XYZ file of N, CA and C in Angstrom:
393
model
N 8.024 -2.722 3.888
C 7.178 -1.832 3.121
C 8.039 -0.771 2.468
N 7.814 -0.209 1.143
C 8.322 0.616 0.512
C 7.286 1.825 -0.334
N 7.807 2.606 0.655
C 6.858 3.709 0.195
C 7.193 4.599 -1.577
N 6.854 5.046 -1.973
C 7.325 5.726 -3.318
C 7.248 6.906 -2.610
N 7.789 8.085 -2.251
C 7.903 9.126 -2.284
C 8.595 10.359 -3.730
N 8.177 9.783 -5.064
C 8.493 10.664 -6.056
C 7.613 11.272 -6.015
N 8.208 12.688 -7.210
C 7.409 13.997 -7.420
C 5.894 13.767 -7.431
N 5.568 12.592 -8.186
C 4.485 11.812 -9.034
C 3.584 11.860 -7.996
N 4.209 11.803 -6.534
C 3.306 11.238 -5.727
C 2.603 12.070 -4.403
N 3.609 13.628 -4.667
C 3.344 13.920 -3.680
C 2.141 14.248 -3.092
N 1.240 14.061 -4.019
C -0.715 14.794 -3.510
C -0.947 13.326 -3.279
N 0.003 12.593 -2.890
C -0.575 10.863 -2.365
C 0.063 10.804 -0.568
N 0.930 12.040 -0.125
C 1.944 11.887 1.168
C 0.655 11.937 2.258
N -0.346 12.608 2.224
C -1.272 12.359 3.582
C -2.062 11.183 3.465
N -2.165 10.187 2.355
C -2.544 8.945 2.293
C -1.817 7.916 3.155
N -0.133 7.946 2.391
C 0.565 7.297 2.544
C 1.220 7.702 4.552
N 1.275 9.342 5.068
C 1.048 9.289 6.055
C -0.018 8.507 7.506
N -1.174 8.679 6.747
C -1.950 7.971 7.071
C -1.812 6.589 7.094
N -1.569 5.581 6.443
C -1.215 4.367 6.239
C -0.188 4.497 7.126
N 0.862 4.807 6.895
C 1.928 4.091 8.311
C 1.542 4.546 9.305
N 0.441 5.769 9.895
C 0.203 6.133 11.285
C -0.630 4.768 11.865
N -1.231 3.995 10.806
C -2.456 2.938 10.942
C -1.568 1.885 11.177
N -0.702 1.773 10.969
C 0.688 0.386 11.070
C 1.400 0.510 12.283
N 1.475 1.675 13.001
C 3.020 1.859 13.991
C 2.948 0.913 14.934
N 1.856 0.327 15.269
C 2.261 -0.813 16.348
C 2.616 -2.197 15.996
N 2.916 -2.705 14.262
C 3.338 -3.593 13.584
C 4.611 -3.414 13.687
N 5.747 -4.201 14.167
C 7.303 -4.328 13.729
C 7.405 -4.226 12.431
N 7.759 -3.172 11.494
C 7.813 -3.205 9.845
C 9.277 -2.617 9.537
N 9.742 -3.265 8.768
C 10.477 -2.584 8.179
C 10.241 -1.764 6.975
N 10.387 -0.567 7.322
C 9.902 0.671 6.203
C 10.480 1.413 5.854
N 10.583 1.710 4.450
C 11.563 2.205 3.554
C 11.096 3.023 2.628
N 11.275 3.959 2.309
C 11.065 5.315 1.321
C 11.382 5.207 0.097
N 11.187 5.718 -1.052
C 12.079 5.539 -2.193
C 11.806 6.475 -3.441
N 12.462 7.056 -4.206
C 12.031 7.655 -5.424
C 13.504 7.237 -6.115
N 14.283 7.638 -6.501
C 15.572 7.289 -7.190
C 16.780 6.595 -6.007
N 16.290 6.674 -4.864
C 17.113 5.771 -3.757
C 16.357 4.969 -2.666
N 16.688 4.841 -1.813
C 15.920 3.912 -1.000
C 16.842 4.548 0.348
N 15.670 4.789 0.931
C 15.917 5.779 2.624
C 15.131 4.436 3.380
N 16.182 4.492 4.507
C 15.097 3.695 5.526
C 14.864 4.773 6.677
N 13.614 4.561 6.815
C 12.962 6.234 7.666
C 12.145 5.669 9.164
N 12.063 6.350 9.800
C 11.534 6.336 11.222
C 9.811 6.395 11.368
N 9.225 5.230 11.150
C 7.776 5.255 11.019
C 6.915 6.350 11.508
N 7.360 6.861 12.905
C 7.014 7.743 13.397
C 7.075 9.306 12.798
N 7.930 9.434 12.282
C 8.490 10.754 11.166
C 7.514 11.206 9.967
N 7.370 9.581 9.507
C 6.281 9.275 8.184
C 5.304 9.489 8.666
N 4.599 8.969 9.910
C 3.414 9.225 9.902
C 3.047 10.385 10.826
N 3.929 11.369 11.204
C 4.030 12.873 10.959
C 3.728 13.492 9.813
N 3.962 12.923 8.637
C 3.995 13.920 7.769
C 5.471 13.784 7.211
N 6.835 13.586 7.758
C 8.070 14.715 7.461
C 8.751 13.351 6.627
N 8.592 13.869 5.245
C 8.081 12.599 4.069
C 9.494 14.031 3.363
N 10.643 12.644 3.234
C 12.180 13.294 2.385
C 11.942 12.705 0.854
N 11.792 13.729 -0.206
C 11.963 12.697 -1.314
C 11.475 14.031 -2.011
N 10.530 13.803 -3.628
C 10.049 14.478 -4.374
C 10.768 14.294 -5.704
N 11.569 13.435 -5.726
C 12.445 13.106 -7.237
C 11.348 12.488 -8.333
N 12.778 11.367 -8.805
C 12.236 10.468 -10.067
C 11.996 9.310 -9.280
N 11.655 8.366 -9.950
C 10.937 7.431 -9.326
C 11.830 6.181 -10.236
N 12.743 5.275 -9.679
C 12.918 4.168 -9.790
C 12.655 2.716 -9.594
N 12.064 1.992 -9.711
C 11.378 1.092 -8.902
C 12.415 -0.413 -8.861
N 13.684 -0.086 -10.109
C 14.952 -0.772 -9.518
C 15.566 -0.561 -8.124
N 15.270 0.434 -7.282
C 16.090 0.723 -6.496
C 15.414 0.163 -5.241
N 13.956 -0.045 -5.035
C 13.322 -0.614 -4.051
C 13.586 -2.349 -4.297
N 13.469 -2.804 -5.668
C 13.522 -4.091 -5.375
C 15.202 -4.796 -5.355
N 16.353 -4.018 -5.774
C 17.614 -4.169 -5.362
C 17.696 -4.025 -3.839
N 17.371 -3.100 -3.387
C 16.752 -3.233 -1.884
C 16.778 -4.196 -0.880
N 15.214 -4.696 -1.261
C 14.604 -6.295 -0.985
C 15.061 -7.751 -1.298
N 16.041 -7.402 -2.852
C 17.111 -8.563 -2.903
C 18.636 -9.027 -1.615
N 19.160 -7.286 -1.333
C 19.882 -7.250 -0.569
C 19.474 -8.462 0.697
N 18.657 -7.986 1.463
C 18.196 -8.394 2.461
C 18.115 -9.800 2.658
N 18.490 -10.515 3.213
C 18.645 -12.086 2.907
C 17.869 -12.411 4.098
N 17.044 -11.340 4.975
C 15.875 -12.149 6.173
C 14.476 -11.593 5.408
N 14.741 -11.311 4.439
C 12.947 -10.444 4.135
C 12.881 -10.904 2.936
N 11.263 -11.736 3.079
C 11.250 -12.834 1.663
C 9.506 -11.828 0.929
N 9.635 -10.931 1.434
C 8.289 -10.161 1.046
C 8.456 -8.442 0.584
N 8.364 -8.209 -0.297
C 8.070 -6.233 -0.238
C 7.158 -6.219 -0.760
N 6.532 -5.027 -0.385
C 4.968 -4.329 -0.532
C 5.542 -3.285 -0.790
N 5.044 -2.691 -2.005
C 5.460 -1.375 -2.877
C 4.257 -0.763 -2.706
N 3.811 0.836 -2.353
C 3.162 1.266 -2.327
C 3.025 2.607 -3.324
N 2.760 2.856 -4.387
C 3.452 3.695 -5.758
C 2.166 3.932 -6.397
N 2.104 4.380 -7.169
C 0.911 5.216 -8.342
C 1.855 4.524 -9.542
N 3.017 3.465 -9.876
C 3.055 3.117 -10.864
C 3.694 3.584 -12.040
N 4.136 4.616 -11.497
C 4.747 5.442 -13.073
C 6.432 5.632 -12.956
N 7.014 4.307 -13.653
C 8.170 4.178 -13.633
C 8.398 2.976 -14.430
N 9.733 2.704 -14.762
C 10.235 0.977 -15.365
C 11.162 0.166 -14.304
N 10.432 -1.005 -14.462
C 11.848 -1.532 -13.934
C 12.909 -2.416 -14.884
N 14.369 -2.464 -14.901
C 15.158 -2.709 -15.893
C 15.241 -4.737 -16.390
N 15.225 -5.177 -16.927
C 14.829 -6.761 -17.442
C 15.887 -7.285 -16.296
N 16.894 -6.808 -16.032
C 18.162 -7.814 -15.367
C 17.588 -7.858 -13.737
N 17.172 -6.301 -13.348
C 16.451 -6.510 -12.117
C 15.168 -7.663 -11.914
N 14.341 -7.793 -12.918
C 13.269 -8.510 -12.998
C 13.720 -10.028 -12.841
N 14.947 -10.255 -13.846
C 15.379 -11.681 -13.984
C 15.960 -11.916 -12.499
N 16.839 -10.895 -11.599
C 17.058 -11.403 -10.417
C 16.231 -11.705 -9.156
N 14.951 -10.586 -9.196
C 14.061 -10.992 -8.893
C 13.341 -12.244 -8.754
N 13.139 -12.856 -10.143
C 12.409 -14.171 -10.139
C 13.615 -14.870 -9.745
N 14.794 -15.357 -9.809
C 15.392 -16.681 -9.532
C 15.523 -16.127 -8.160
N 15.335 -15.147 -7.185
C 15.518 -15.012 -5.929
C 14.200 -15.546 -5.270
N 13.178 -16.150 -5.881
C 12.040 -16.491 -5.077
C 11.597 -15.596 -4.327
N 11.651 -14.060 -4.479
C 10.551 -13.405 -3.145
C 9.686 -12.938 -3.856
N 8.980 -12.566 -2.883
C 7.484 -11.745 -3.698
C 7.382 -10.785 -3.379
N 6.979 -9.530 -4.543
C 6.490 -8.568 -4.665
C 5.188 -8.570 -4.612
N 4.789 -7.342 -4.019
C 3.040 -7.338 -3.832
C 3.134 -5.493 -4.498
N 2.451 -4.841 -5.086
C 1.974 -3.416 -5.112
C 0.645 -3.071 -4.884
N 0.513 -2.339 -4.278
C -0.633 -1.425 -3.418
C -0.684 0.127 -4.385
N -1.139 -0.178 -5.960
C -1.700 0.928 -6.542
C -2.259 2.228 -5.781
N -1.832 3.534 -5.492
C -2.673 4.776 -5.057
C -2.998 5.139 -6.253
N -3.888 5.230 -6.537
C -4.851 6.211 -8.012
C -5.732 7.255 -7.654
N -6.073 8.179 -8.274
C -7.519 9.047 -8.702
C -7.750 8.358 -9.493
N -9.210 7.275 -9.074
C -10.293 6.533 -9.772
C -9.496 4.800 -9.841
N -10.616 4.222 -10.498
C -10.338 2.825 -10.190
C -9.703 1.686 -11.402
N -9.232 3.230 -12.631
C -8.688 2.550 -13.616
C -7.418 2.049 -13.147
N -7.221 0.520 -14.097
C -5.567 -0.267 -13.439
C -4.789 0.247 -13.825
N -3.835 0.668 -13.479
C -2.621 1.458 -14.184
C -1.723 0.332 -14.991
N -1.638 0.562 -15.851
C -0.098 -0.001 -16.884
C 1.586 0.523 -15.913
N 1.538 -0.229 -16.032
C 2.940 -0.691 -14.845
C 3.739 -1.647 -15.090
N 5.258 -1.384 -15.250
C 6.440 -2.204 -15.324
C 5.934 -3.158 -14.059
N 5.899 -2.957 -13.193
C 5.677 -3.501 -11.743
C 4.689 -4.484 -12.218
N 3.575 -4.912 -12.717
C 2.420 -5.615 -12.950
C 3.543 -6.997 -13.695
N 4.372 -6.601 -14.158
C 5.091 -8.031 -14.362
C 5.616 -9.238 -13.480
N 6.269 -8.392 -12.288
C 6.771 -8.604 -11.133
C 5.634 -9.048 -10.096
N 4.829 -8.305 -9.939
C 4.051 -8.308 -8.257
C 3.624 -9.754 -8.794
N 3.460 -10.414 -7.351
C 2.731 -11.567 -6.939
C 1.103 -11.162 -7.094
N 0.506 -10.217 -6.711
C -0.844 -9.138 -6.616
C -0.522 -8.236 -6.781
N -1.832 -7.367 -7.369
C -2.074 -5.910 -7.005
C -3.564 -5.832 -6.259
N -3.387 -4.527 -5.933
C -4.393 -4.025 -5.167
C -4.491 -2.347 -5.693
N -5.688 -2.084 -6.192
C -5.957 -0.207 -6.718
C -6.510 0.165 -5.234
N -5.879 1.382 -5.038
C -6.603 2.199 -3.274
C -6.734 3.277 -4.360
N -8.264 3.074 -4.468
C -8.715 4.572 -4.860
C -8.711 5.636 -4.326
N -8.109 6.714 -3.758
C -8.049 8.177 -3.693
C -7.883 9.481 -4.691
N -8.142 10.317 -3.892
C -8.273 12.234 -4.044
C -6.893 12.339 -3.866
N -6.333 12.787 -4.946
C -4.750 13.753 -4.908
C -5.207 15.054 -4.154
N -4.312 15.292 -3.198
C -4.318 16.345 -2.735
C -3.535 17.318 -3.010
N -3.625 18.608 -3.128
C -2.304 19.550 -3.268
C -2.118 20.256 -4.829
């Protein structure tokens, strides 16, 4: 799982807290990201104590998930507002894994998203920005 923790997102961190407090008894590998990719302590996240507030890259989560040669799945969890670059996309597809994104919005419009090229699915989680 890859959380987005950019600026973009931060009235989305007691959602996204929430969500991994609802996961901790799943073995996950979970990972943070706005312009880098943190791998973070589930328990921390779903505290609250959420490191990030940048730009938002969404090359950097799926360079990530390419690395990894035991994990044939990432779940991006983002509000969407970023690009990802054509060469990442092209390595993507000849690597056979799948992307999934888990849209956070205010309201149930689909967001326009570099990512909507990539994901295998989406899914909109309608919420209240907080903050």
């Amino acid at each position: 799982l890859y959380m987005d923790v950019s600026g973009s997102m931060i009235g989305y961190y007691p959602v996204v807290s929430g969500f991994v407090d609802a996961l901790r008894e799943i073995p996950l590998r979970l990972r943070t990201f706005d312009t880098t990719v943190r791998a973070v302590d589930p328990a921390d996240l779903a505290r609250g104590k959420i490191e990030g507030g940048g730009g938002t890259d969404f090359d950097a989560p799926i360079l990530d998930l390419l690395k990894d040669r035991d994990v044939s799945t990432g779940v991006l969890f983002t509000d969407g507002q970023a690009d990802v670059s054509p060469s990442v996309v092209a390595r993507l597809v000849a690597s056979k894994k799948n992307v999934y994104v888990v849209y956070l919005l205010e309201g149930r419009a689909p967001p326009t998203s570099a990512l909507d090229r990539v994901a295998k699915d989406t899914i909109i989680v309608p919420v209240g920005k907080k903050g």
